[in-house]
PDB file of C-alpha atoms in Angstrom:
ATOM      1  CA  MET A   1      54.651 211.170  76.506  1.00  0.00           C
ATOM      2  CA  ALA A   2      54.657 209.974  80.048  1.00  0.00           C
ATOM      3  CA  PHE A   3      51.708 207.523  79.319  1.00  0.00           C
ATOM      4  CA  LEU A   4      53.596 205.957  76.431  1.00  0.00           C
ATOM      5  CA  ALA A   5      56.652 205.518  78.812  1.00  0.00           C
ATOM      6  CA  LYS A   6      54.553 203.696  81.249  1.00  0.00           C
ATOM      7  CA  ALA A   7      53.202 201.154  78.628  1.00  0.00           C
ATOM      8  CA  GLN A   8      54.453 197.747  78.102  1.00  0.00           C
ATOM      9  CA  LYS A   9      56.260 197.125  74.880  1.00  0.00           C
ATOM     10  CA  VAL A  10      53.559 194.560  73.613  1.00  0.00           C
ATOM     11  CA  ASP A  11      50.954 197.440  73.979  1.00  0.00           C
ATOM     12  CA  LEU A  12      53.167 199.966  72.252  1.00  0.00           C
ATOM     13  CA  LEU A  13      53.379 197.424  69.452  1.00  0.00           C
ATOM     14  CA  SER A  14      49.532 197.048  69.348  1.00  0.00           C
ATOM     15  CA  LEU A  15      49.044 200.708  69.510  1.00  0.00           C
ATOM     16  CA  ALA A  16      51.472 201.292  66.573  1.00  0.00           C
ATOM     17  CA  ALA A  17      49.452 198.532  64.521  1.00  0.00           C
ATOM     18  CA  GLU A  18      46.307 200.167  65.348  1.00  0.00           C
ATOM     19  CA  VAL A  19      47.369 203.482  64.040  1.00  0.00           C
ATOM     20  CA  GLY A  20      48.593 202.020  60.697  1.00  0.00           C
ATOM     21  CA  LEU A  21      52.406 202.200  61.627  1.00  0.00           C
ATOM     22  CA  ASP A  22      54.507 199.449  60.097  1.00  0.00           C
ATOM     23  CA  VAL A  23      56.847 198.412  62.911  1.00  0.00           C
ATOM     24  CA  SER A  24      59.182 195.643  63.612  1.00  0.00           C
ATOM     25  CA  PRO A  25      58.621 193.477  66.930  1.00  0.00           C
ATOM     26  CA  ASN A  26      62.430 193.934  67.316  1.00  0.00           C
ATOM     27  CA  LEU A  27      62.186 197.609  67.985  1.00  0.00           C
ATOM     28  CA  GLY A  28      62.924 198.752  71.580  1.00  0.00           C
ATOM     29  CA  SER A  29      60.371 200.539  73.742  1.00  0.00           C
ATOM     30  CA  LEU A  30      62.091 203.889  73.266  1.00  0.00           C
ATOM     31  CA  GLU A  31      62.247 203.341  69.520  1.00  0.00           C
ATOM     32  CA  LEU A  32      58.545 202.670  69.452  1.00  0.00           C
ATOM     33  CA  ILE A  33      57.620 205.566  71.352  1.00  0.00           C
ATOM     34  CA  THR A  34      59.782 207.897  68.973  1.00  0.00           C
ATOM     35  CA  LEU A  35      58.061 206.266  65.965  1.00  0.00           C
ATOM     36  CA  ILE A  36      54.624 206.611  67.425  1.00  0.00           C
ATOM     37  CA  GLN A  37      55.117 210.248  68.382  1.00  0.00           C
ATOM     38  CA  SER A  38      56.601 211.162  65.046  1.00  0.00           C
ATOM     39  CA  SER A  39      53.536 209.781  63.241  1.00  0.00           C
ATOM     40  CA  ALA A  40      51.834 212.386  61.071  1.00  0.00           C
ATOM     41  CA  ASP A  41      48.470 211.446  62.812  1.00  0.00           C
ATOM     42  CA  TYR A  42      49.891 211.790  66.327  1.00  0.00           C
ATOM     43  CA  GLU A  43      47.406 213.417  68.728  1.00  0.00           C
ATOM     44  CA  GLN A  44      48.187 212.665  72.297  1.00  0.00           C
ATOM     45  CA  GLU A  45      44.680 212.345  73.621  1.00  0.00           C
ATOM     46  CA  THR A  46      43.584 210.143  70.685  1.00  0.00           C
ATOM     47  CA  PHE A  47      46.572 207.889  71.124  1.00  0.00           C
ATOM     48  CA  LYS A  48      46.173 207.801  74.759  1.00  0.00           C
ATOM     49  CA  TYR A  49      42.624 206.592  74.393  1.00  0.00           C
ATOM     50  CA  ILE A  50      43.751 203.920  71.856  1.00  0.00           C
ATOM     51  CA  LEU A  51      46.460 202.761  74.131  1.00  0.00           C
ATOM     52  CA  LYS A  52      44.167 202.408  76.999  1.00  0.00           C
ATOM     53  CA  ALA A  53      41.677 200.331  74.827  1.00  0.00           C
ATOM     54  CA  VAL A  54      44.690 198.155  73.684  1.00  0.00           C
ATOM     55  CA  THR A  55      45.848 197.467  77.052  1.00  0.00           C
ATOM     56  CA  SER A  56      42.457 196.756  78.405  1.00  0.00           C
ATOM     57  CA  ALA A  57      41.890 194.031  75.668  1.00  0.00           C
ATOM     58  CA  ARG A  58      45.259 192.554  76.276  1.00  0.00           C
ATOM     59  CA  ILE A  59      44.364 192.375  80.108  1.00  0.00           C
ATOM     60  CA  GLN A  60      41.034 190.908  79.326  1.00  0.00           C
ATOM     61  CA  LYS A  61      42.528 188.321  76.912  1.00  0.00           C
ATOM     62  CA  GLU A  62      44.972 187.288  79.521  1.00  0.00           C
ATOM     63  CA  LYS A  63      42.533 186.865  82.243  1.00  0.00           C
ATOM     64  CA  GLU A  64      40.194 184.593  79.985  1.00  0.00           C
ATOM     65  CA  GLN A  65      43.291 182.606  79.031  1.00  0.00           C
ATOM     66  CA  LYS A  66      44.070 182.051  82.679  1.00  0.00           C
ATOM     67  CA  GLU A  67      40.578 181.246  83.474  1.00  0.00           C
ATOM     68  CA  GLU A  68      40.512 178.664  80.503  1.00  0.00           C
ATOM     69  CA  ARG A  69      43.799 177.002  81.831  1.00  0.00           C
ATOM     70  CA  GLU A  70      42.336 176.845  85.462  1.00  0.00           C
ATOM     71  CA  ARG A  71      39.238 175.195  84.017  1.00  0.00           C
ATOM     72  CA  GLU A  72      41.208 172.606  82.204  1.00  0.00           C
ATOM     73  CA  GLU A  73      43.557 171.917  85.064  1.00  0.00           C
ATOM     74  CA  LYS A  74      40.301 171.482  87.498  1.00  0.00           C
ATOM     75  CA  GLY A  75      38.834 169.184  84.740  1.00  0.00           C
ATOM     76  CA  GLY A  76      42.056 167.236  84.776  1.00  0.00           C
ATOM     77  CA  GLU A  77      41.893 166.840  88.657  1.00  0.00           C
ATOM     78  CA  ILE A  78      38.253 165.726  88.446  1.00  0.00           C
ATOM     79  CA  LYS A  79      39.196 163.037  85.814  1.00  0.00           C
ATOM     80  CA  ARG A  80      42.119 161.755  87.951  1.00  0.00           C
ATOM     81  CA  GLU A  81      39.955 161.674  91.064  1.00  0.00           C
ATOM     82  CA  ASN A  82      37.273 159.722  89.118  1.00  0.00           C
ATOM     83  CA  LEU A  83      39.856 157.253  87.835  1.00  0.00           C
ATOM     84  CA  ARG A  84      41.224 156.771  91.356  1.00  0.00           C
ATOM     85  CA  LEU A  85      37.814 156.045  92.784  1.00  0.00           C
ATOM     86  CA  LYS A  86      36.940 153.604  90.021  1.00  0.00           C
ATOM     87  CA  LYS A  87      40.338 151.925  90.659  1.00  0.00           C
ATOM     88  CA  GLU A  88      39.551 151.869  94.496  1.00  0.00           C
ATOM     89  CA  LYS A  89      36.150 150.199  93.892  1.00  0.00           C
ATOM     90  CA  ARG A  90      37.567 147.522  91.529  1.00  0.00           C
ATOM     91  CA  GLU A  91      40.147 146.684  94.064  1.00  0.00           C
ATOM     92  CA  LYS A  92      37.481 146.400  96.646  1.00  0.00           C
ATOM     93  CA  CYS A  93      35.376 144.100  94.611  1.00  0.00           C
ATOM     94  CA  ALA A  94      38.423 142.062  93.758  1.00  0.00           C
ATOM     95  CA  SER A  95      39.285 141.521  97.406  1.00  0.00           C
ATOM     96  CA  LYS A  96      35.665 140.612  98.360  1.00  0.00           C
ATOM     97  CA  GLU A  97      35.743 138.142  95.477  1.00  0.00           C
ATOM     98  CA  LYS A  98      39.013 136.618  96.871  1.00  0.00           C
ATOM     99  CA  GLU A  99      37.440 136.556 100.369  1.00  0.00           C
ATOM    100  CA  LYS A 100      34.469 134.631  99.046  1.00  0.00           C
ATOM    101  CA  GLU A 101      36.827 132.063  97.148  1.00  0.00           C
ATOM    102  CA  ARG A 102      38.574 131.504 100.486  1.00  0.00           C
ATOM    103  CA  GLU A 103      35.329 130.768 102.335  1.00  0.00           C
ATOM    104  CA  ASN A 104      34.234 128.153  99.707  1.00  0.00           C
TER     105      ASN A 104
END
């Protein structure tokens, strides 16, 4: 029971789905725990193993999503920096042309 009580609700929902229980996302954590434990197939060690796998998969997915967001943000920063440098270069060229016109 303790391993279920420590689990996050999202992981309890995934565990219930993995073992074939029909659950509503509106259920609270305690209701989910009760439902899981009252399952005809409930075997503590097996469910503990499944919960561990579900939790690991969620954590890995969250990590990958975070890395993807960071890559996208970094890519956006690089694009902005490139645009800034191009603008700077155009402005330098324009000011050099104006200086040449003044000299003539």
